[in-house]
Amino acid sequence: MDSIPDHPILKFHSDTLVVVRKKYNLDKPGDMDKAIDILEEWIKQQDHFTVRKFSREYLERSIITLKGSIERAKIQIDSLCTMRTLLPQFFEKSNPKEEFPLLSKILVQALLPKLTEDHYRIYMPTLIRNGVDSKTLFLGYQHAVLMCEYFKHFDYCDGLIVFTDMRNLDLVELIRAVNITETNQIFSIIMKSYQCRVKAIHILSESKAIDILLAFLRQMFTKKLMDRIRVHKTIECVHAFIPKEILPCDYGGDEKTYLDICADWLDILSAEKSVALMKEMTNARTDESLRQIDKFNDQYLGMAGTFRSLTVD
């Protein structure tokens, strides 16, 4: 890949490709191609993969996501294919407009168009009203998988900064609606299988129940990730960490409104090409009867609540 293709929503700095590659020592001519070649050859040898052909652009993004490590990229791709096999319910949707048309009235999420100066992307998931239940949250998890998959194919950045607005939510009601098992599973899919690298999490909330939410998150998040959470009572406090020119205008920024950006993403994810891609990637699974059992045991059987229905021949 000589340059990052233009995208209808996602914008990049003119030097994003060069800077991110250089950070992981893959900026010299031919270095990235060699790394992708090695990863491609390894994939061809994985008999338990049901799909053994991925685009070179997709593989490059996998390598970049894993800080230039080919070995870690192998684990990530294997993990994602495995999760599609073991937890197919999270991956079964491909068209958000048709398959959960009412979700956008309750829970919305978007990758903001502009990168930060140091090439990070802002991810904004937000519940826009109270009254959410566990079924709605699960639809949100499925939508998040679509966002992650699209991110893996089309974005190019050094990681994510999460920003969520919880000012209008009853946090106690939200926590009561959470299914712990499903939430742990989606967290494993996003953080371990997609390997979304999160630099910081910014929560906008004035609620006195925020400490209850943070205590809840500690059950799933690592200490390292918990240390990256900042709670802000005003949007002006957020501006000290996320430049205003990146944020939507209803958050004091220069971009179009947040809901307009979310609507743009709904159009993109529901477009024919996107839906076809999501269906295609759903087939990238594993045939566990062909995997070396010792490797499966080492990597996956320690994850609680995930594989109760799995049978490995």
PDB file of C-alpha atoms in Angstrom, residues 94-251:
ATOM      1  CA  SER A  94     -24.258  -7.492   8.491  1.00  0.00           C
ATOM      2  CA  ASN A  95     -26.755  -4.702   7.715  1.00  0.00           C
ATOM      3  CA  PRO A  96     -27.620  -2.391  10.637  1.00  0.00           C
ATOM      4  CA  LYS A  97     -30.415  -0.538   8.838  1.00  0.00           C
ATOM      5  CA  GLU A  98     -32.304  -3.745   8.108  1.00  0.00           C
ATOM      6  CA  GLU A  99     -31.362  -5.921  11.060  1.00  0.00           C
ATOM      7  CA  PHE A 100     -31.669  -3.465  13.959  1.00  0.00           C
ATOM      8  CA  PRO A 101     -33.422  -0.378  12.587  1.00  0.00           C
ATOM      9  CA  LEU A 102     -34.540   0.983  15.974  1.00  0.00           C
ATOM     10  CA  LEU A 103     -31.121   0.804  17.649  1.00  0.00           C
ATOM     11  CA  SER A 104     -30.115   4.284  16.451  1.00  0.00           C
ATOM     12  CA  LYS A 105     -32.926   5.735  18.570  1.00  0.00           C
ATOM     13  CA  ILE A 106     -31.287   4.363  21.713  1.00  0.00           C
ATOM     14  CA  LEU A 107     -27.593   3.590  21.223  1.00  0.00           C
ATOM     15  CA  VAL A 108     -25.312   5.201  18.654  1.00  0.00           C
ATOM     16  CA  GLN A 109     -21.583   5.002  17.975  1.00  0.00           C
ATOM     17  CA  ALA A 110     -19.148   6.557  15.571  1.00  0.00           C
ATOM     18  CA  LEU A 111     -15.515   6.941  14.648  1.00  0.00           C
ATOM     19  CA  LEU A 112     -14.928  10.683  14.327  1.00  0.00           C
ATOM     20  CA  PRO A 113     -13.618  11.862  10.946  1.00  0.00           C
ATOM     21  CA  LYS A 114     -10.381  13.586  11.980  1.00  0.00           C
ATOM     22  CA  LEU A 115      -7.313  12.075  13.626  1.00  0.00           C
ATOM     23  CA  THR A 116      -5.549  13.641  16.574  1.00  0.00           C
ATOM     24  CA  GLU A 117      -2.209  15.241  15.904  1.00  0.00           C
ATOM     25  CA  ASP A 118      -0.457  12.025  16.965  1.00  0.00           C
ATOM     26  CA  HIS A 119      -2.629   9.874  14.641  1.00  0.00           C
ATOM     27  CA  TYR A 120      -5.202   8.481  17.082  1.00  0.00           C
ATOM     28  CA  ARG A 121      -8.874   8.028  16.165  1.00  0.00           C
ATOM     29  CA  ILE A 122     -11.719   9.090  18.484  1.00  0.00           C
ATOM     30  CA  TYR A 123     -14.397   6.439  19.013  1.00  0.00           C
ATOM     31  CA  MET A 124     -17.701   7.714  20.458  1.00  0.00           C
ATOM     32  CA  PRO A 125     -20.257   5.155  21.721  1.00  0.00           C
ATOM     33  CA  THR A 126     -23.226   6.766  23.455  1.00  0.00           C
ATOM     34  CA  LEU A 127     -26.567   5.724  24.885  1.00  0.00           C
ATOM     35  CA  ILE A 128     -28.871   8.616  24.054  1.00  0.00           C
ATOM     36  CA  ARG A 129     -31.729   7.748  26.396  1.00  0.00           C
ATOM     37  CA  ASN A 130     -32.603   5.739  29.479  1.00  0.00           C
ATOM     38  CA  GLY A 131     -34.713   2.599  29.504  1.00  0.00           C
ATOM     39  CA  VAL A 132     -32.184   0.336  27.826  1.00  0.00           C
ATOM     40  CA  ASP A 133     -32.429  -3.415  28.493  1.00  0.00           C
ATOM     41  CA  SER A 134     -30.049  -6.337  28.013  1.00  0.00           C
ATOM     42  CA  LYS A 135     -31.465  -7.135  24.552  1.00  0.00           C
ATOM     43  CA  THR A 136     -30.776  -3.599  23.345  1.00  0.00           C
ATOM     44  CA  LEU A 137     -27.262  -3.725  24.778  1.00  0.00           C
ATOM     45  CA  PHE A 138     -26.627  -6.969  22.912  1.00  0.00           C
ATOM     46  CA  LEU A 139     -27.694  -5.291  19.655  1.00  0.00           C
ATOM     47  CA  GLY A 140     -25.211  -2.593  20.543  1.00  0.00           C
ATOM     48  CA  TYR A 141     -22.521  -5.250  20.948  1.00  0.00           C
ATOM     49  CA  GLN A 142     -23.325  -6.637  17.502  1.00  0.00           C
ATOM     50  CA  HIS A 143     -23.146  -3.135  16.053  1.00  0.00           C
ATOM     51  CA  ALA A 144     -19.796  -2.613  17.771  1.00  0.00           C
ATOM     52  CA  VAL A 145     -18.495  -5.756  16.032  1.00  0.00           C
ATOM     53  CA  LEU A 146     -19.508  -4.272  12.672  1.00  0.00           C
ATOM     54  CA  MET A 147     -17.660  -1.074  13.576  1.00  0.00           C
ATOM     55  CA  CYS A 148     -14.548  -3.017  14.622  1.00  0.00           C
ATOM     56  CA  GLU A 149     -14.569  -5.083  11.436  1.00  0.00           C
ATOM     57  CA  TYR A 150     -14.928  -1.991   9.279  1.00  0.00           C
ATOM     58  CA  PHE A 151     -12.197  -0.263  11.291  1.00  0.00           C
ATOM     59  CA  LYS A 152      -9.852  -3.196  10.613  1.00  0.00           C
ATOM     60  CA  HIS A 153     -10.375  -2.873   6.869  1.00  0.00           C
ATOM     61  CA  PHE A 154     -10.435   0.858   6.256  1.00  0.00           C
ATOM     62  CA  ASP A 155      -8.921   2.936   9.047  1.00  0.00           C
ATOM     63  CA  TYR A 156      -5.221   3.589   9.520  1.00  0.00           C
ATOM     64  CA  CYS A 157      -4.163   5.050  12.839  1.00  0.00           C
ATOM     65  CA  ASP A 158      -2.052   4.426  15.909  1.00  0.00           C
ATOM     66  CA  GLY A 159      -4.949   3.436  18.145  1.00  0.00           C
ATOM     67  CA  LEU A 160      -8.202   4.663  19.661  1.00  0.00           C
ATOM     68  CA  ILE A 161      -9.312   7.235  22.205  1.00  0.00           C
ATOM     69  CA  VAL A 162     -12.768   6.428  23.576  1.00  0.00           C
ATOM     70  CA  PHE A 163     -15.104   9.285  24.480  1.00  0.00           C
ATOM     71  CA  THR A 164     -18.616   8.620  25.778  1.00  0.00           C
ATOM     72  CA  ASP A 165     -21.297  11.033  26.986  1.00  0.00           C
ATOM     73  CA  MET A 166     -23.228   9.643  29.972  1.00  0.00           C
ATOM     74  CA  ARG A 167     -24.727  12.896  31.259  1.00  0.00           C
ATOM     75  CA  ASN A 168     -28.305  11.892  30.493  1.00  0.00           C
ATOM     76  CA  LEU A 169     -28.133   8.336  31.780  1.00  0.00           C
ATOM     77  CA  ASP A 170     -29.281   6.651  34.948  1.00  0.00           C
ATOM     78  CA  LEU A 171     -26.055   4.721  35.544  1.00  0.00           C
ATOM     79  CA  VAL A 172     -27.566   2.395  38.139  1.00  0.00           C
ATOM     80  CA  GLU A 173     -30.313   1.442  35.683  1.00  0.00           C
ATOM     81  CA  LEU A 174     -27.689   0.869  32.997  1.00  0.00           C
ATOM     82  CA  ILE A 175     -25.613  -1.437  35.193  1.00  0.00           C
ATOM     83  CA  ARG A 176     -28.713  -3.460  36.125  1.00  0.00           C
ATOM     84  CA  ALA A 177     -29.395  -4.027  32.411  1.00  0.00           C
ATOM     85  CA  VAL A 178     -25.942  -5.478  31.753  1.00  0.00           C
ATOM     86  CA  ASN A 179     -25.543  -9.203  31.158  1.00  0.00           C
ATOM     87  CA  ILE A 180     -22.139  -9.909  32.718  1.00  0.00           C
ATOM     88  CA  THR A 181     -21.337 -12.940  30.563  1.00  0.00           C
ATOM     89  CA  GLU A 182     -22.182 -11.192  27.282  1.00  0.00           C
ATOM     90  CA  THR A 183     -20.307  -8.076  28.345  1.00  0.00           C
ATOM     91  CA  ASN A 184     -17.193 -10.075  29.202  1.00  0.00           C
ATOM     92  CA  GLN A 185     -17.460 -11.831  25.853  1.00  0.00           C
ATOM     93  CA  ILE A 186     -17.750  -8.646  23.791  1.00  0.00           C
ATOM     94  CA  PHE A 187     -14.889  -7.131  25.764  1.00  0.00           C
ATOM     95  CA  SER A 188     -12.726 -10.154  24.872  1.00  0.00           C
ATOM     96  CA  ILE A 189     -13.733  -9.876  21.207  1.00  0.00           C
ATOM     97  CA  ILE A 190     -12.949  -6.161  20.958  1.00  0.00           C
ATOM     98  CA  MET A 191      -9.828  -5.975  23.102  1.00  0.00           C
ATOM     99  CA  LYS A 192      -8.265  -9.396  22.489  1.00  0.00           C
ATOM    100  CA  SER A 193      -9.520 -10.585  19.109  1.00  0.00           C
ATOM    101  CA  TYR A 194      -9.725  -7.261  17.276  1.00  0.00           C
ATOM    102  CA  GLN A 195      -6.886  -5.969  19.463  1.00  0.00           C
ATOM    103  CA  CYS A 196      -8.297  -2.449  19.590  1.00  0.00           C
ATOM    104  CA  ARG A 197      -5.572  -0.445  21.321  1.00  0.00           C
ATOM    105  CA  VAL A 198      -7.088   2.178  23.605  1.00  0.00           C
ATOM    106  CA  LYS A 199      -4.902   5.101  24.620  1.00  0.00           C
ATOM    107  CA  ALA A 200      -7.495   6.724  26.879  1.00  0.00           C
ATOM    108  CA  ILE A 201     -11.165   6.570  27.900  1.00  0.00           C
ATOM    109  CA  HIS A 202     -12.981   9.837  28.607  1.00  0.00           C
ATOM    110  CA  ILE A 203     -16.387   9.702  30.313  1.00  0.00           C
ATOM    111  CA  LEU A 204     -18.566  12.798  30.456  1.00  0.00           C
ATOM    112  CA  SER A 205     -20.841  12.549  33.503  1.00  0.00           C
ATOM    113  CA  GLU A 206     -21.996  14.536  36.513  1.00  0.00           C
ATOM    114  CA  SER A 207     -23.674  11.539  38.140  1.00  0.00           C
ATOM    115  CA  LYS A 208     -22.842  10.640  41.718  1.00  0.00           C
ATOM    116  CA  ALA A 209     -23.190   6.994  40.626  1.00  0.00           C
ATOM    117  CA  ILE A 210     -20.057   7.170  38.476  1.00  0.00           C
ATOM    118  CA  ASP A 211     -18.061   5.381  41.178  1.00  0.00           C
ATOM    119  CA  ILE A 212     -20.499   2.456  40.952  1.00  0.00           C
ATOM    120  CA  LEU A 213     -19.902   2.300  37.199  1.00  0.00           C
ATOM    121  CA  LEU A 214     -16.132   2.377  37.649  1.00  0.00           C
ATOM    122  CA  ALA A 215     -16.322  -0.411  40.227  1.00  0.00           C
ATOM    123  CA  PHE A 216     -18.348  -2.421  37.727  1.00  0.00           C
ATOM    124  CA  LEU A 217     -15.799  -1.827  34.961  1.00  0.00           C
ATOM    125  CA  ARG A 218     -12.986  -3.058  37.203  1.00  0.00           C
ATOM    126  CA  GLN A 219     -14.512  -6.530  36.945  1.00  0.00           C
ATOM    127  CA  MET A 220     -13.628  -6.583  33.215  1.00  0.00           C
ATOM    128  CA  PHE A 221     -10.895  -4.040  32.593  1.00  0.00           C
ATOM    129  CA  THR A 222      -7.234  -4.541  33.356  1.00  0.00           C
ATOM    130  CA  LYS A 223      -5.606  -2.177  35.830  1.00  0.00           C
ATOM    131  CA  LYS A 224      -3.679  -0.662  32.936  1.00  0.00           C
ATOM    132  CA  LEU A 225      -6.915   0.201  31.141  1.00  0.00           C
ATOM    133  CA  MET A 226      -8.640   1.420  34.300  1.00  0.00           C
ATOM    134  CA  ASP A 227      -5.748   3.819  34.869  1.00  0.00           C
ATOM    135  CA  ARG A 228      -6.518   5.340  31.470  1.00  0.00           C
ATOM    136  CA  ILE A 229     -10.072   6.341  32.407  1.00  0.00           C
ATOM    137  CA  ARG A 230     -10.805  10.000  33.109  1.00  0.00           C
ATOM    138  CA  VAL A 231     -14.197  11.297  34.218  1.00  0.00           C
ATOM    139  CA  HIS A 232     -15.171  14.854  33.266  1.00  0.00           C
ATOM    140  CA  LYS A 233     -18.107  16.889  34.535  1.00  0.00           C
ATOM    141  CA  THR A 234     -18.077  19.424  31.685  1.00  0.00           C
ATOM    142  CA  ILE A 235     -17.297  19.341  27.980  1.00  0.00           C
ATOM    143  CA  GLU A 236     -14.755  22.107  28.565  1.00  0.00           C
ATOM    144  CA  CYS A 237     -12.723  19.636  30.634  1.00  0.00           C
ATOM    145  CA  VAL A 238     -12.799  17.191  27.712  1.00  0.00           C
ATOM    146  CA  HIS A 239     -11.348  19.886  25.429  1.00  0.00           C
ATOM    147  CA  ALA A 240      -8.127  19.725  27.427  1.00  0.00           C
ATOM    148  CA  PHE A 241      -7.626  16.173  26.128  1.00  0.00           C
ATOM    149  CA  ILE A 242      -9.450  16.058  22.787  1.00  0.00           C
ATOM    150  CA  PRO A 243      -8.964  19.040  20.437  1.00  0.00           C
ATOM    151  CA  LYS A 244     -12.159  20.920  19.681  1.00  0.00           C
ATOM    152  CA  GLU A 245     -11.603  20.781  15.919  1.00  0.00           C
ATOM    153  CA  ILE A 246     -12.031  16.993  16.075  1.00  0.00           C
ATOM    154  CA  LEU A 247     -15.255  16.956  18.100  1.00  0.00           C
ATOM    155  CA  PRO A 248     -18.830  17.390  16.826  1.00  0.00           C
ATOM    156  CA  CYS A 249     -20.240  20.935  16.973  1.00  0.00           C
ATOM    157  CA  ASP A 250     -22.716  19.942  19.709  1.00  0.00           C
ATOM    158  CA  TYR A 251     -19.666  19.124  21.846  1.00  0.00           C
TER     159      TYR A 251
END
